Amino acid sequence: MTAPSEHMKVTNKNEASRKAVNTSIAQKKNYTVALLRIPAFLLDCVFVLSPLVVLGKLHSESGAYISQMPVGWIGFVYIPMAFFIYWACNLNLGKRIFRLVIVDAHSDKPATVWQLFKRSLLLSLVVPFNMAFLIPLFASKRQQSFHDMFASTRVIRKLPAS
């Protein structure tokens, strides 16, 4: 009668080691997504902020200096609206290249327009001041940054269609 209980112990150990391996794989995948978000975000910034470069060039050619541009307007109106329109229209060049999507944090369904708006608003306010928004990206269980937590969103990697 001791043989079945020993078999159960071995089975439980095997099951526990399988769960540990699966958890480890899931964590690696999560960190992969977190690491891919950085270059995707940089590409998105280049795309979204490039009109500012053109505007600055046109502004300086007109005889005005770039320091005379309305910085408050750019920082608190253009940037949040540009990111919101960019995400709401699903342009996301950086995310598309790395096959990342913004989803609801609880249901994994596509993020709503309101979530995208809250996300872009907080992102535009946090990013210019410091890069501390990267800390929760790697510290949180779901690899969410501040703007993801505020908007109840997260970024996941799309699986290739099979």
Short mmCIF file of C-alpha atoms in Angstrom, two decimals:
data_model
loop_
_atom_site.label_atom_id
_atom_site.label_comp_id
_atom_site.label_asym_id
_atom_site.label_seq_id
_atom_site.Cartn_x
_atom_site.Cartn_y
_atom_site.Cartn_z
CA MET A 1 0.00 0.00 0.00
CA THR A 2 2.95 2.34 0.31
CA ALA A 3 3.67 2.09 -3.40
CA PRO A 4 0.61 4.14 -4.49
CA SER A 5 1.42 6.94 -2.05
CA GLU A 6 5.03 7.05 -3.33
CA HIS A 7 3.65 7.20 -6.87
CA MET A 8 1.43 10.12 -5.80
CA LYS A 9 4.47 11.93 -4.34
CA VAL A 10 6.43 11.49 -7.58
CA THR A 11 3.42 12.62 -9.63
CA ASN A 12 2.95 15.69 -7.41
CA LYS A 13 6.67 16.55 -7.71
CA ASN A 14 6.49 16.21 -11.51
CA GLU A 15 3.38 18.37 -11.62
CA ALA A 16 5.00 20.99 -9.38
CA SER A 17 8.12 21.10 -11.55
CA ARG A 18 5.97 21.44 -14.70
CA LYS A 19 4.11 24.36 -13.12
CA ALA A 20 7.40 25.98 -12.15
CA VAL A 21 8.71 25.61 -15.72
CA ASN A 22 5.47 27.02 -17.18
CA THR A 23 5.60 29.96 -14.74
CA SER A 24 9.22 30.60 -15.68
CA ILE A 25 8.35 30.53 -19.40
CA ALA A 26 5.42 32.90 -18.82
CA GLN A 27 7.65 35.32 -16.90
CA LYS A 28 10.24 35.27 -19.69
CA LYS A 29 7.50 35.99 -22.23
CA ASN A 30 6.23 38.87 -20.06
CA TYR A 31 9.71 40.37 -19.79
CA THR A 32 10.12 39.95 -23.54
CA VAL A 33 6.98 42.04 -24.05
CA ALA A 34 8.25 44.60 -21.52
CA LEU A 35 11.58 44.84 -23.34
CA LEU A 36 9.91 45.09 -26.76
CA ARG A 37 7.75 47.97 -25.54
CA ILE A 38 10.77 50.27 -25.27
CA PRO A 39 11.86 50.24 -28.95
CA ALA A 40 8.20 50.16 -30.02
CA PHE A 41 7.54 53.27 -27.93
CA LEU A 42 10.59 55.03 -29.36
CA LEU A 43 9.40 54.33 -32.91
CA ASP A 44 5.92 55.56 -32.00
CA CYS A 45 7.45 58.74 -30.55
CA VAL A 46 9.41 59.40 -33.74
CA PHE A 47 6.24 59.01 -35.78
CA VAL A 48 4.01 61.09 -33.47
CA LEU A 49 6.54 63.84 -32.76
CA SER A 50 7.90 64.23 -36.30
CA PRO A 51 5.29 66.92 -37.12
CA LEU A 52 6.82 68.97 -34.28
CA VAL A 53 10.20 68.80 -35.99
CA VAL A 54 8.66 70.00 -39.24
CA LEU A 55 6.76 72.73 -37.39
CA GLY A 56 9.96 73.82 -35.63
CA LYS A 57 11.81 73.96 -38.93
CA LEU A 58 9.07 76.02 -40.57
CA HIS A 59 8.87 78.24 -37.51
CA SER A 60 12.63 78.94 -37.53
CA GLU A 61 12.67 79.62 -41.29
CA SER A 62 10.03 82.27 -40.77
CA GLY A 63 12.54 84.22 -38.66
CA ALA A 64 11.23 83.12 -35.27
CA TYR A 65 13.27 81.09 -32.85
CA ILE A 66 12.15 77.70 -31.66
CA SER A 67 12.22 78.98 -28.07
CA GLN A 68 9.32 81.26 -28.97
CA MET A 69 7.07 78.33 -29.82
CA PRO A 70 4.16 77.84 -27.39
CA VAL A 71 5.70 75.05 -25.31
CA GLY A 72 2.70 74.74 -23.00
CA TRP A 73 0.39 74.20 -25.94
CA ILE A 74 2.70 71.57 -27.41
CA GLY A 75 3.24 69.76 -24.12
CA PHE A 76 -0.31 69.70 -22.83
CA VAL A 77 -2.44 69.70 -25.97
CA TYR A 78 -0.57 68.41 -29.01
CA ILE A 79 1.28 65.47 -27.44
CA PRO A 80 -1.70 63.89 -25.60
CA MET A 81 -3.99 64.44 -28.59
CA ALA A 82 -1.41 63.12 -31.05
CA PHE A 83 -0.86 59.94 -29.03
CA PHE A 84 -4.61 59.52 -28.47
CA ILE A 85 -5.39 59.85 -32.19
CA TYR A 86 -2.43 57.63 -33.03
CA TRP A 87 -3.63 54.86 -30.68
CA ALA A 88 -7.37 55.33 -31.26
CA CYS A 89 -6.86 55.00 -35.03
CA ASN A 90 -4.67 51.94 -34.38
CA LEU A 91 -1.72 53.37 -36.32
CA ASN A 92 0.86 52.11 -33.78
CA LEU A 93 3.80 51.64 -36.14
CA GLY A 94 6.17 50.56 -33.36
CA LYS A 95 3.69 48.16 -31.82
CA ARG A 96 2.81 46.66 -35.20
CA ILE A 97 6.47 45.98 -35.99
CA PHE A 98 6.87 44.09 -32.71
CA ARG A 99 3.33 42.59 -32.85
CA LEU A 100 2.20 44.29 -29.65
CA VAL A 101 -1.37 45.37 -28.90
CA ILE A 102 -3.01 47.47 -26.20
CA VAL A 103 -5.78 45.56 -24.43
CA ASP A 104 -8.03 45.87 -21.39
CA ALA A 105 -6.06 44.69 -18.35
CA HIS A 106 -8.88 42.49 -17.05
CA SER A 107 -10.48 40.97 -20.14
CA ASP A 108 -7.66 41.12 -22.74
CA LYS A 109 -10.20 42.61 -25.17
CA PRO A 110 -9.14 45.63 -27.24
CA ALA A 111 -8.84 48.78 -25.14
CA THR A 112 -11.74 51.21 -25.32
CA VAL A 113 -11.40 54.74 -26.67
CA TRP A 114 -11.75 56.08 -23.11
CA GLN A 115 -8.93 53.80 -21.90
CA LEU A 116 -6.73 54.93 -24.78
CA PHE A 117 -7.47 58.57 -23.95
CA LYS A 118 -6.60 58.15 -20.24
CA ARG A 119 -3.48 56.22 -21.19
CA SER A 120 -2.25 58.85 -23.65
CA LEU A 121 -3.03 61.71 -21.25
CA LEU A 122 -1.05 60.24 -18.37
CA LEU A 123 1.76 59.10 -20.66
CA SER A 124 2.18 62.59 -22.07
CA LEU A 125 2.35 64.06 -18.58
CA VAL A 126 4.73 61.47 -17.08
CA VAL A 127 7.23 60.91 -19.90
CA PRO A 128 8.50 64.48 -20.34
CA PHE A 129 9.35 64.81 -16.65
CA ASN A 130 11.27 61.60 -16.00
CA MET A 131 11.88 58.08 -17.15
CA ALA A 132 10.66 56.56 -13.86
CA PHE A 133 7.68 55.20 -15.78
CA LEU A 134 9.94 52.28 -16.75
CA ILE A 135 10.24 51.01 -13.16
CA PRO A 136 6.74 49.51 -12.83
CA LEU A 137 7.05 48.09 -16.33
CA PHE A 138 9.53 45.56 -14.95
CA ALA A 139 8.35 45.47 -11.31
CA SER A 140 4.63 44.82 -11.73
CA LYS A 141 3.24 41.32 -12.18
CA ARG A 142 1.59 42.20 -15.49
CA GLN A 143 4.39 44.48 -16.74
CA GLN A 144 2.17 47.55 -16.66
CA SER A 145 3.60 51.05 -16.54
CA PHE A 146 1.87 53.92 -14.72
CA HIS A 147 -0.24 54.92 -17.70
CA ASP A 148 -1.35 51.29 -18.19
CA MET A 149 -2.40 51.01 -14.53
CA PHE A 150 -4.27 54.33 -14.69
CA ALA A 151 -6.17 53.29 -17.83
CA SER A 152 -6.59 49.60 -16.83
CA THR A 153 -4.75 48.47 -19.94
CA ARG A 154 -1.74 46.33 -20.68
CA VAL A 155 0.32 45.52 -23.74
CA ILE A 156 0.51 41.96 -24.98
CA ARG A 157 2.19 40.28 -27.90
CA LYS A 158 -0.06 38.97 -30.65
CA LEU A 159 0.50 35.37 -31.58
CA PRO A 160 1.24 34.75 -35.24
CA ALA A 161 -1.79 33.53 -37.17
CA SER A 162 -1.59 29.82 -37.83
#
